[in-house]
Amino acid sequence: MASAPFKAQLTDLLNSMFAMDFLDEQFKELQMLEEASGPGFLTEVVTLFCGDAERIISQLDALLNEPAVDFGKVDANVHQLKGSSSSVGAKRVALVCIKFRNVCQENDKEGCIAALHEIRHEFDELRKKFQTMLQLEQQIQDLDSK
Amino acid sequence: MASSQVVKALIVDDNAMIRRIHMTMLFRFGFEITEVEDGKKAIDQFLDGNEYDLVLMDKEMPNMDGVEATRTLRGMGISTKIVAITTDSNSMGAFLDAGADEFILKPLNFPALADILKGFNFLN
């Protein structure tokens, strides 16, 4: 079957994402939901997550660039990102959110900036892998439907 | 229970991704789903005469948060099962005091949801 090499690549990619803690058990829950509900569910969820995360990270950047940082708003945004990332199984992003909230609650601006930098790095790495995953899924779908 | 045989559920969460996940979970049980993005819109659903058997209620939402929405619904005499679903573990007491039937932390997983629904006798 023409899609076999792409399926193998996808399996390897996902295995490495789990092994390196980019993803956790919650993502497996979503994979099982897709099996039951049909293709497109994971694509939609991952796309919504990436859009959400990008928006929140931009807001955090703006908030931390204010002369007087509103740590309450920063915390609320990080809380949102933690909720989204844990719901999609984005383990490393969720873990950095926990660190971020700790420094935020101490009103530590430098700590917050460092945590934001780390979140940006983790999210960028995850987003690249999600993009590869979605491209492989699309190729598999296209080949299997022929 | 709402008048039809199908269980009717209302998902209340300001996060579109989370609404999508919870909706997909509930679809697996054959529920009829409505979604809204804040507590005030949830209240409006009931004020418009809609009936629901189940509400999945987030906490942090614009316009009206989940605790206030739960309290308001109970004040209106709404006896629908309300399950609070949030990342805020400190809000359990507030939700239960407001009248929620169950409290569960996000992320929601399918087996945990099934257990709650069985407890409410929504699953045959």
PDB file of C-alpha atoms in Angstrom:
ATOM      1  CA  MET A   1       0.000   0.000   0.000  1.00  0.00           C
ATOM      2  CA  ALA A   2       1.350   3.382  -1.029  1.00  0.00           C
ATOM      3  CA  SER A   3       0.626   4.976   2.305  1.00  0.00           C
ATOM      4  CA  ALA A   4       2.673   2.408   4.294  1.00  0.00           C
ATOM      5  CA  PRO A   5       5.943   4.433   4.438  1.00  0.00           C
ATOM      6  CA  PHE A   6       4.016   7.514   5.607  1.00  0.00           C
ATOM      7  CA  LYS A   7       2.204   5.488   8.257  1.00  0.00           C
ATOM      8  CA  ALA A   8       5.576   4.235   9.477  1.00  0.00           C
ATOM      9  CA  GLN A   9       6.914   7.795   9.618  1.00  0.00           C
ATOM     10  CA  LEU A  10       3.832   8.926  11.543  1.00  0.00           C
ATOM     11  CA  THR A  11       4.189   6.073  14.032  1.00  0.00           C
ATOM     12  CA  ASP A  12       7.861   6.925  14.573  1.00  0.00           C
ATOM     13  CA  LEU A  13       7.067  10.607  15.013  1.00  0.00           C
ATOM     14  CA  LEU A  14       4.338   9.985  17.566  1.00  0.00           C
ATOM     15  CA  ASN A  15       6.445   7.436  19.460  1.00  0.00           C
ATOM     16  CA  SER A  16       9.267   9.956  19.741  1.00  0.00           C
ATOM     17  CA  MET A  17       6.869  12.709  20.853  1.00  0.00           C
ATOM     18  CA  PHE A  18       5.615  10.471  23.673  1.00  0.00           C
ATOM     19  CA  ALA A  19       9.119   9.302  24.574  1.00  0.00           C
ATOM     20  CA  MET A  20      10.389  12.896  24.807  1.00  0.00           C
ATOM     21  CA  ASP A  21       7.359  14.012  26.845  1.00  0.00           C
ATOM     22  CA  PHE A  22       6.056  16.363  24.186  1.00  0.00           C
ATOM     23  CA  LEU A  23       2.809  14.417  24.573  1.00  0.00           C
ATOM     24  CA  ASP A  24       1.189  12.481  27.404  1.00  0.00           C
ATOM     25  CA  GLU A  25      -1.713  10.086  27.998  1.00  0.00           C
ATOM     26  CA  GLN A  26      -4.310  12.784  27.309  1.00  0.00           C
ATOM     27  CA  PHE A  27      -3.232  12.816  23.632  1.00  0.00           C
ATOM     28  CA  LYS A  28      -3.870   9.070  23.505  1.00  0.00           C
ATOM     29  CA  GLU A  29      -7.393   9.810  24.784  1.00  0.00           C
ATOM     30  CA  LEU A  30      -7.846  12.162  21.831  1.00  0.00           C
ATOM     31  CA  GLN A  31      -6.486   9.550  19.404  1.00  0.00           C
ATOM     32  CA  MET A  32      -9.076   7.080  20.709  1.00  0.00           C
ATOM     33  CA  LEU A  33     -11.801   9.698  20.289  1.00  0.00           C
ATOM     34  CA  GLU A  34     -10.744  10.195  16.669  1.00  0.00           C
ATOM     35  CA  GLU A  35     -10.940   6.466  16.036  1.00  0.00           C
ATOM     36  CA  ALA A  36     -14.535   6.573  17.232  1.00  0.00           C
ATOM     37  CA  SER A  37     -15.600   9.854  15.668  1.00  0.00           C
ATOM     38  CA  GLY A  38     -13.762   9.712  12.339  1.00  0.00           C
ATOM     39  CA  PRO A  39     -10.878  11.621  10.694  1.00  0.00           C
ATOM     40  CA  GLY A  40     -10.587  15.354  11.147  1.00  0.00           C
ATOM     41  CA  PHE A  41     -11.144  15.512  14.910  1.00  0.00           C
ATOM     42  CA  LEU A  42      -7.444  15.542  15.854  1.00  0.00           C
ATOM     43  CA  THR A  43      -6.644  18.005  13.077  1.00  0.00           C
ATOM     44  CA  GLU A  44      -9.309  20.348  14.384  1.00  0.00           C
ATOM     45  CA  VAL A  45      -8.212  20.036  18.019  1.00  0.00           C
ATOM     46  CA  VAL A  46      -4.509  20.497  17.251  1.00  0.00           C
ATOM     47  CA  THR A  47      -5.259  23.481  15.009  1.00  0.00           C
ATOM     48  CA  LEU A  48      -7.447  25.092  17.686  1.00  0.00           C
ATOM     49  CA  PHE A  49      -4.772  24.486  20.323  1.00  0.00           C
ATOM     50  CA  CYS A  50      -2.001  26.027  18.241  1.00  0.00           C
ATOM     51  CA  GLY A  51      -4.116  29.103  17.471  1.00  0.00           C
ATOM     52  CA  ASP A  52      -5.076  29.457  21.117  1.00  0.00           C
ATOM     53  CA  ALA A  53      -1.515  29.045  22.381  1.00  0.00           C
ATOM     54  CA  GLU A  54      -0.122  31.538  19.873  1.00  0.00           C
ATOM     55  CA  ARG A  55      -2.711  34.122  20.913  1.00  0.00           C
ATOM     56  CA  ILE A  56      -2.047  33.626  24.640  1.00  0.00           C
ATOM     57  CA  ILE A  57       1.743  33.752  24.218  1.00  0.00           C
ATOM     58  CA  SER A  58       1.401  37.042  22.300  1.00  0.00           C
ATOM     59  CA  GLN A  59      -0.815  38.436  25.066  1.00  0.00           C
ATOM     60  CA  LEU A  60       1.691  37.376  27.712  1.00  0.00           C
ATOM     61  CA  ASP A  61       4.463  39.087  25.770  1.00  0.00           C
ATOM     62  CA  ALA A  62       2.437  42.306  25.657  1.00  0.00           C
ATOM     63  CA  LEU A  63       1.547  42.110  29.364  1.00  0.00           C
ATOM     64  CA  LEU A  64       5.162  41.576  30.415  1.00  0.00           C
ATOM     65  CA  ASN A  65       6.277  44.543  28.310  1.00  0.00           C
ATOM     66  CA  GLU A  66       4.015  46.898  30.257  1.00  0.00           C
ATOM     67  CA  PRO A  67       5.886  49.281  32.596  1.00  0.00           C
ATOM     68  CA  ALA A  68       3.715  48.066  35.488  1.00  0.00           C
ATOM     69  CA  VAL A  69       3.017  44.360  35.030  1.00  0.00           C
ATOM     70  CA  ASP A  70      -0.471  43.180  35.962  1.00  0.00           C
ATOM     71  CA  PHE A  71       0.508  39.817  37.435  1.00  0.00           C
ATOM     72  CA  GLY A  72      -3.154  38.922  37.906  1.00  0.00           C
ATOM     73  CA  LYS A  73      -3.746  39.109  34.152  1.00  0.00           C
ATOM     74  CA  VAL A  74      -0.504  37.278  33.458  1.00  0.00           C
ATOM     75  CA  ASP A  75      -1.562  34.494  35.816  1.00  0.00           C
ATOM     76  CA  ALA A  76      -5.029  34.276  34.248  1.00  0.00           C
ATOM     77  CA  ASN A  77      -3.503  33.868  30.782  1.00  0.00           C
ATOM     78  CA  VAL A  78      -1.014  31.242  31.940  1.00  0.00           C
ATOM     79  CA  HIS A  79      -3.870  29.411  33.674  1.00  0.00           C
ATOM     80  CA  GLN A  80      -5.739  29.356  30.350  1.00  0.00           C
ATOM     81  CA  LEU A  81      -2.711  28.041  28.503  1.00  0.00           C
ATOM     82  CA  LYS A  82      -2.183  25.367  31.137  1.00  0.00           C
ATOM     83  CA  GLY A  83      -5.792  24.269  30.708  1.00  0.00           C
ATOM     84  CA  SER A  84      -5.511  24.092  26.925  1.00  0.00           C
ATOM     85  CA  SER A  85      -2.155  22.347  26.905  1.00  0.00           C
ATOM     86  CA  SER A  86      -3.167  19.723  29.464  1.00  0.00           C
ATOM     87  CA  SER A  87      -6.429  19.076  27.577  1.00  0.00           C
ATOM     88  CA  VAL A  88      -4.539  18.349  24.353  1.00  0.00           C
ATOM     89  CA  GLY A  89      -1.803  16.352  26.107  1.00  0.00           C
ATOM     90  CA  ALA A  90       0.970  18.899  25.516  1.00  0.00           C
ATOM     91  CA  LYS A  91       2.954  17.795  28.556  1.00  0.00           C
ATOM     92  CA  ARG A  92       6.071  19.951  28.294  1.00  0.00           C
ATOM     93  CA  VAL A  93       4.085  23.120  27.643  1.00  0.00           C
ATOM     94  CA  ALA A  94       1.791  22.342  30.596  1.00  0.00           C
ATOM     95  CA  LEU A  95       4.775  21.751  32.901  1.00  0.00           C
ATOM     96  CA  VAL A  96       6.354  25.092  32.003  1.00  0.00           C
ATOM     97  CA  CYS A  97       2.989  26.753  32.690  1.00  0.00           C
ATOM     98  CA  ILE A  98       3.152  25.421  36.256  1.00  0.00           C
ATOM     99  CA  LYS A  99       6.638  26.938  36.709  1.00  0.00           C
ATOM    100  CA  PHE A 100       5.378  30.176  35.179  1.00  0.00           C
ATOM    101  CA  ARG A 101       2.463  30.404  37.610  1.00  0.00           C
ATOM    102  CA  ASN A 102       4.816  29.918  40.554  1.00  0.00           C
ATOM    103  CA  VAL A 103       7.040  32.870  39.592  1.00  0.00           C
ATOM    104  CA  CYS A 104       3.999  34.931  38.646  1.00  0.00           C
ATOM    105  CA  GLN A 105       2.495  34.440  42.082  1.00  0.00           C
ATOM    106  CA  GLU A 106       5.733  35.855  43.540  1.00  0.00           C
ATOM    107  CA  ASN A 107       5.384  38.938  41.269  1.00  0.00           C
ATOM    108  CA  ASP A 108       8.785  38.048  39.801  1.00  0.00           C
ATOM    109  CA  LYS A 109       8.932  39.888  36.470  1.00  0.00           C
ATOM    110  CA  GLU A 110      12.325  38.525  35.409  1.00  0.00           C
ATOM    111  CA  GLY A 111      11.206  35.021  36.325  1.00  0.00           C
ATOM    112  CA  CYS A 112       8.052  35.506  34.243  1.00  0.00           C
ATOM    113  CA  ILE A 113      10.039  36.699  31.235  1.00  0.00           C
ATOM    114  CA  ALA A 114      12.310  33.679  31.482  1.00  0.00           C
ATOM    115  CA  ALA A 115       9.318  31.360  31.805  1.00  0.00           C
ATOM    116  CA  LEU A 116       7.662  32.964  28.768  1.00  0.00           C
ATOM    117  CA  HIS A 117      10.813  32.416  26.765  1.00  0.00           C
ATOM    118  CA  GLU A 118      10.764  28.755  27.791  1.00  0.00           C
ATOM    119  CA  ILE A 119       7.073  28.389  26.906  1.00  0.00           C
ATOM    120  CA  ARG A 120       7.718  29.938  23.510  1.00  0.00           C
ATOM    121  CA  HIS A 121      10.544  27.471  22.892  1.00  0.00           C
ATOM    122  CA  GLU A 122       8.509  24.441  23.987  1.00  0.00           C
ATOM    123  CA  PHE A 123       5.471  25.526  21.999  1.00  0.00           C
ATOM    124  CA  ASP A 124       7.502  26.205  18.845  1.00  0.00           C
ATOM    125  CA  GLU A 125       9.081  22.748  19.057  1.00  0.00           C
ATOM    126  CA  LEU A 126       5.687  21.120  19.611  1.00  0.00           C
ATOM    127  CA  ARG A 127       4.024  23.086  16.819  1.00  0.00           C
ATOM    128  CA  LYS A 128       6.654  21.955  14.302  1.00  0.00           C
ATOM    129  CA  LYS A 129       6.024  18.347  15.257  1.00  0.00           C
ATOM    130  CA  PHE A 130       2.247  18.810  15.096  1.00  0.00           C
ATOM    131  CA  GLN A 131       2.610  20.334  11.601  1.00  0.00           C
ATOM    132  CA  THR A 132       4.620  17.322  10.460  1.00  0.00           C
ATOM    133  CA  MET A 133       2.044  15.004  12.031  1.00  0.00           C
ATOM    134  CA  LEU A 134      -0.848  16.719  10.246  1.00  0.00           C
ATOM    135  CA  GLN A 135       1.000  16.696   6.899  1.00  0.00           C
ATOM    136  CA  LEU A 136       1.668  12.964   7.220  1.00  0.00           C
ATOM    137  CA  GLU A 137      -1.966  12.293   8.161  1.00  0.00           C
ATOM    138  CA  GLN A 138      -3.142  14.241   5.124  1.00  0.00           C
ATOM    139  CA  GLN A 139      -0.779  12.315   2.827  1.00  0.00           C
ATOM    140  CA  ILE A 140      -1.994   9.018   4.279  1.00  0.00           C
ATOM    141  CA  GLN A 141      -5.617  10.025   3.857  1.00  0.00           C
ATOM    142  CA  ASP A 142      -5.048  11.154   0.267  1.00  0.00           C
ATOM    143  CA  LEU A 143      -3.287   7.926  -0.683  1.00  0.00           C
ATOM    144  CA  ASP A 144      -5.766   5.651   1.093  1.00  0.00           C
ATOM    145  CA  SER A 145      -8.737   7.319  -0.561  1.00  0.00           C
ATOM    146  CA  LYS A 146      -7.422   6.611  -4.093  1.00  0.00           C
TER     147      LYS A 146
ATOM    148  CA  MET B   1     -35.188  14.426  32.553  1.00  0.00           C
ATOM    149  CA  ALA B   2     -35.898  16.563  29.458  1.00  0.00           C
ATOM    150  CA  SER B   3     -38.956  15.365  27.592  1.00  0.00           C
ATOM    151  CA  SER B   4     -37.236  13.459  24.761  1.00  0.00           C
ATOM    152  CA  GLN B   5     -35.595  10.043  25.198  1.00  0.00           C
ATOM    153  CA  VAL B   6     -32.219  11.452  24.088  1.00  0.00           C
ATOM    154  CA  VAL B   7     -30.072  12.926  26.837  1.00  0.00           C
ATOM    155  CA  LYS B   8     -29.608  16.642  26.205  1.00  0.00           C
ATOM    156  CA  ALA B   9     -26.351  18.197  27.351  1.00  0.00           C
ATOM    157  CA  LEU B  10     -25.147  21.776  27.537  1.00  0.00           C
ATOM    158  CA  ILE B  11     -21.404  22.412  27.376  1.00  0.00           C
ATOM    159  CA  VAL B  12     -20.336  25.714  28.954  1.00  0.00           C
ATOM    160  CA  ASP B  13     -16.697  26.679  28.328  1.00  0.00           C
ATOM    161  CA  ASP B  14     -14.990  29.708  26.788  1.00  0.00           C
ATOM    162  CA  ASN B  15     -12.369  27.509  25.097  1.00  0.00           C
ATOM    163  CA  ALA B  16     -13.482  26.272  21.663  1.00  0.00           C
ATOM    164  CA  MET B  17     -10.973  23.415  21.661  1.00  0.00           C
ATOM    165  CA  ILE B  18     -12.206  22.103  25.007  1.00  0.00           C
ATOM    166  CA  ARG B  19     -15.828  22.410  23.887  1.00  0.00           C
ATOM    167  CA  ARG B  20     -14.916  20.326  20.815  1.00  0.00           C
ATOM    168  CA  ILE B  21     -13.264  17.630  22.925  1.00  0.00           C
ATOM    169  CA  HIS B  22     -16.109  17.412  25.419  1.00  0.00           C
ATOM    170  CA  MET B  23     -18.671  17.440  22.612  1.00  0.00           C
ATOM    171  CA  THR B  24     -16.931  14.535  20.884  1.00  0.00           C
ATOM    172  CA  MET B  25     -16.889  12.576  24.142  1.00  0.00           C
ATOM    173  CA  LEU B  26     -20.600  13.127  24.722  1.00  0.00           C
ATOM    174  CA  PHE B  27     -21.479  12.329  21.084  1.00  0.00           C
ATOM    175  CA  ARG B  28     -20.066   8.850  21.689  1.00  0.00           C
ATOM    176  CA  PHE B  29     -22.924   8.322  24.137  1.00  0.00           C
ATOM    177  CA  GLY B  30     -25.474   9.554  21.614  1.00  0.00           C
ATOM    178  CA  PHE B  31     -26.257  12.725  23.519  1.00  0.00           C
ATOM    179  CA  GLU B  32     -27.730  15.817  21.889  1.00  0.00           C
ATOM    180  CA  ILE B  33     -25.297  18.673  22.490  1.00  0.00           C
ATOM    181  CA  THR B  34     -25.541  22.445  22.715  1.00  0.00           C
ATOM    182  CA  GLU B  35     -22.477  24.564  23.438  1.00  0.00           C
ATOM    183  CA  VAL B  36     -22.096  28.094  24.790  1.00  0.00           C
ATOM    184  CA  GLU B  37     -19.023  30.085  25.716  1.00  0.00           C
ATOM    185  CA  ASP B  38     -19.928  31.680  29.042  1.00  0.00           C
ATOM    186  CA  GLY B  39     -22.137  31.424  32.099  1.00  0.00           C
ATOM    187  CA  LYS B  40     -24.534  34.158  31.002  1.00  0.00           C
ATOM    188  CA  LYS B  41     -25.275  32.386  27.704  1.00  0.00           C
ATOM    189  CA  ALA B  42     -25.883  29.210  29.716  1.00  0.00           C
ATOM    190  CA  ILE B  43     -28.497  31.036  31.810  1.00  0.00           C
ATOM    191  CA  ASP B  44     -30.057  32.438  28.626  1.00  0.00           C
ATOM    192  CA  GLN B  45     -30.479  28.912  27.259  1.00  0.00           C
ATOM    193  CA  PHE B  46     -32.720  28.037  30.192  1.00  0.00           C
ATOM    194  CA  LEU B  47     -34.493  31.404  30.145  1.00  0.00           C
ATOM    195  CA  ASP B  48     -35.339  30.717  26.479  1.00  0.00           C
ATOM    196  CA  GLY B  49     -37.187  27.594  27.604  1.00  0.00           C
ATOM    197  CA  ASN B  50     -34.603  25.006  26.619  1.00  0.00           C
ATOM    198  CA  GLU B  51     -34.338  21.912  28.803  1.00  0.00           C
ATOM    199  CA  TYR B  52     -31.170  19.979  29.518  1.00  0.00           C
ATOM    200  CA  ASP B  53     -30.411  16.823  31.457  1.00  0.00           C
ATOM    201  CA  LEU B  54     -26.746  17.626  31.952  1.00  0.00           C
ATOM    202  CA  VAL B  55     -24.534  20.723  32.094  1.00  0.00           C
ATOM    203  CA  LEU B  56     -20.729  20.547  31.857  1.00  0.00           C
ATOM    204  CA  MET B  57     -19.631  23.810  33.469  1.00  0.00           C
ATOM    205  CA  ASP B  58     -16.202  25.430  33.273  1.00  0.00           C
ATOM    206  CA  LYS B  59     -15.188  27.928  35.956  1.00  0.00           C
ATOM    207  CA  GLU B  60     -13.221  30.808  34.457  1.00  0.00           C
ATOM    208  CA  MET B  61     -15.313  32.430  31.724  1.00  0.00           C
ATOM    209  CA  PRO B  62     -16.032  36.021  30.671  1.00  0.00           C
ATOM    210  CA  ASN B  63     -19.370  37.690  31.502  1.00  0.00           C
ATOM    211  CA  MET B  64     -20.319  35.128  34.155  1.00  0.00           C
ATOM    212  CA  ASP B  65     -18.127  32.447  35.702  1.00  0.00           C
ATOM    213  CA  GLY B  66     -19.188  28.875  36.316  1.00  0.00           C
ATOM    214  CA  VAL B  67     -19.771  29.179  40.066  1.00  0.00           C
ATOM    215  CA  GLU B  68     -22.069  32.174  39.614  1.00  0.00           C
ATOM    216  CA  ALA B  69     -23.863  30.483  36.711  1.00  0.00           C
ATOM    217  CA  THR B  70     -24.405  27.356  38.822  1.00  0.00           C
ATOM    218  CA  ARG B  71     -25.736  29.415  41.729  1.00  0.00           C
ATOM    219  CA  THR B  72     -28.046  31.352  39.393  1.00  0.00           C
ATOM    220  CA  LEU B  73     -29.437  28.193  37.797  1.00  0.00           C
ATOM    221  CA  ARG B  74     -30.216  26.683  41.179  1.00  0.00           C
ATOM    222  CA  GLY B  75     -31.809  29.961  42.237  1.00  0.00           C
ATOM    223  CA  MET B  76     -34.055  29.688  39.158  1.00  0.00           C
ATOM    224  CA  GLY B  77     -35.158  26.251  40.350  1.00  0.00           C
ATOM    225  CA  ILE B  78     -33.211  24.374  37.652  1.00  0.00           C
ATOM    226  CA  SER B  79     -32.514  20.852  38.869  1.00  0.00           C
ATOM    227  CA  THR B  80     -30.456  19.727  35.858  1.00  0.00           C
ATOM    228  CA  LYS B  81     -27.325  17.733  36.758  1.00  0.00           C
ATOM    229  CA  ILE B  82     -24.366  20.130  36.768  1.00  0.00           C
ATOM    230  CA  VAL B  83     -20.804  18.808  36.524  1.00  0.00           C
ATOM    231  CA  ALA B  84     -18.095  21.374  37.219  1.00  0.00           C
ATOM    232  CA  ILE B  85     -15.043  20.740  35.020  1.00  0.00           C
ATOM    233  CA  THR B  86     -12.073  23.003  35.676  1.00  0.00           C
ATOM    234  CA  THR B  87      -8.308  23.124  36.208  1.00  0.00           C
ATOM    235  CA  ASP B  88      -8.877  25.110  39.418  1.00  0.00           C
ATOM    236  CA  SER B  89      -8.768  22.541  42.227  1.00  0.00           C
ATOM    237  CA  ASN B  90      -9.461  25.289  44.786  1.00  0.00           C
ATOM    238  CA  SER B  91     -12.909  25.939  43.364  1.00  0.00           C
ATOM    239  CA  MET B  92     -14.458  22.617  44.392  1.00  0.00           C
ATOM    240  CA  GLY B  93     -15.979  23.951  47.609  1.00  0.00           C
ATOM    241  CA  ALA B  94     -17.423  27.000  45.860  1.00  0.00           C
ATOM    242  CA  PHE B  95     -18.956  24.886  43.087  1.00  0.00           C
ATOM    243  CA  LEU B  96     -20.504  22.363  45.444  1.00  0.00           C
ATOM    244  CA  ASP B  97     -21.832  25.139  47.691  1.00  0.00           C
ATOM    245  CA  ALA B  98     -23.354  26.756  44.588  1.00  0.00           C
ATOM    246  CA  GLY B  99     -25.185  23.528  43.841  1.00  0.00           C
ATOM    247  CA  ALA B 100     -23.028  21.546  41.423  1.00  0.00           C
ATOM    248  CA  ASP B 101     -23.626  17.772  41.564  1.00  0.00           C
ATOM    249  CA  GLU B 102     -20.103  16.711  40.683  1.00  0.00           C
ATOM    250  CA  PHE B 103     -16.672  18.286  40.407  1.00  0.00           C
ATOM    251  CA  ILE B 104     -13.874  16.986  38.215  1.00  0.00           C
ATOM    252  CA  LEU B 105     -10.499  18.394  37.230  1.00  0.00           C
ATOM    253  CA  LYS B 106      -9.448  18.947  33.631  1.00  0.00           C
ATOM    254  CA  PRO B 107      -8.275  17.316  31.503  1.00  0.00           C
ATOM    255  CA  LEU B 108     -11.420  15.226  31.273  1.00  0.00           C
ATOM    256  CA  ASN B 109     -10.932  11.651  30.179  1.00  0.00           C
ATOM    257  CA  PHE B 110     -13.521   9.357  28.714  1.00  0.00           C
ATOM    258  CA  PRO B 111     -13.622   6.714  31.510  1.00  0.00           C
ATOM    259  CA  ALA B 112     -14.038   9.399  34.207  1.00  0.00           C
ATOM    260  CA  LEU B 113     -16.883  10.977  32.248  1.00  0.00           C
ATOM    261  CA  ALA B 114     -18.530   7.568  31.755  1.00  0.00           C
ATOM    262  CA  ASP B 115     -18.393   6.927  35.519  1.00  0.00           C
ATOM    263  CA  ILE B 116     -20.130  10.218  36.231  1.00  0.00           C
ATOM    264  CA  LEU B 117     -22.805   9.583  33.608  1.00  0.00           C
ATOM    265  CA  LYS B 118     -23.420   6.099  34.996  1.00  0.00           C
ATOM    266  CA  GLY B 119     -23.813   7.627  38.442  1.00  0.00           C
ATOM    267  CA  PHE B 120     -26.536   9.881  37.015  1.00  0.00           C
ATOM    268  CA  ASN B 121     -28.179   6.868  35.277  1.00  0.00           C
ATOM    269  CA  PHE B 122     -27.701   8.465  31.858  1.00  0.00           C
ATOM    270  CA  LEU B 123     -26.198   5.310  30.378  1.00  0.00           C
ATOM    271  CA  ASN B 124     -28.202   2.146  29.688  1.00  0.00           C
TER     272      ASN B 124
END
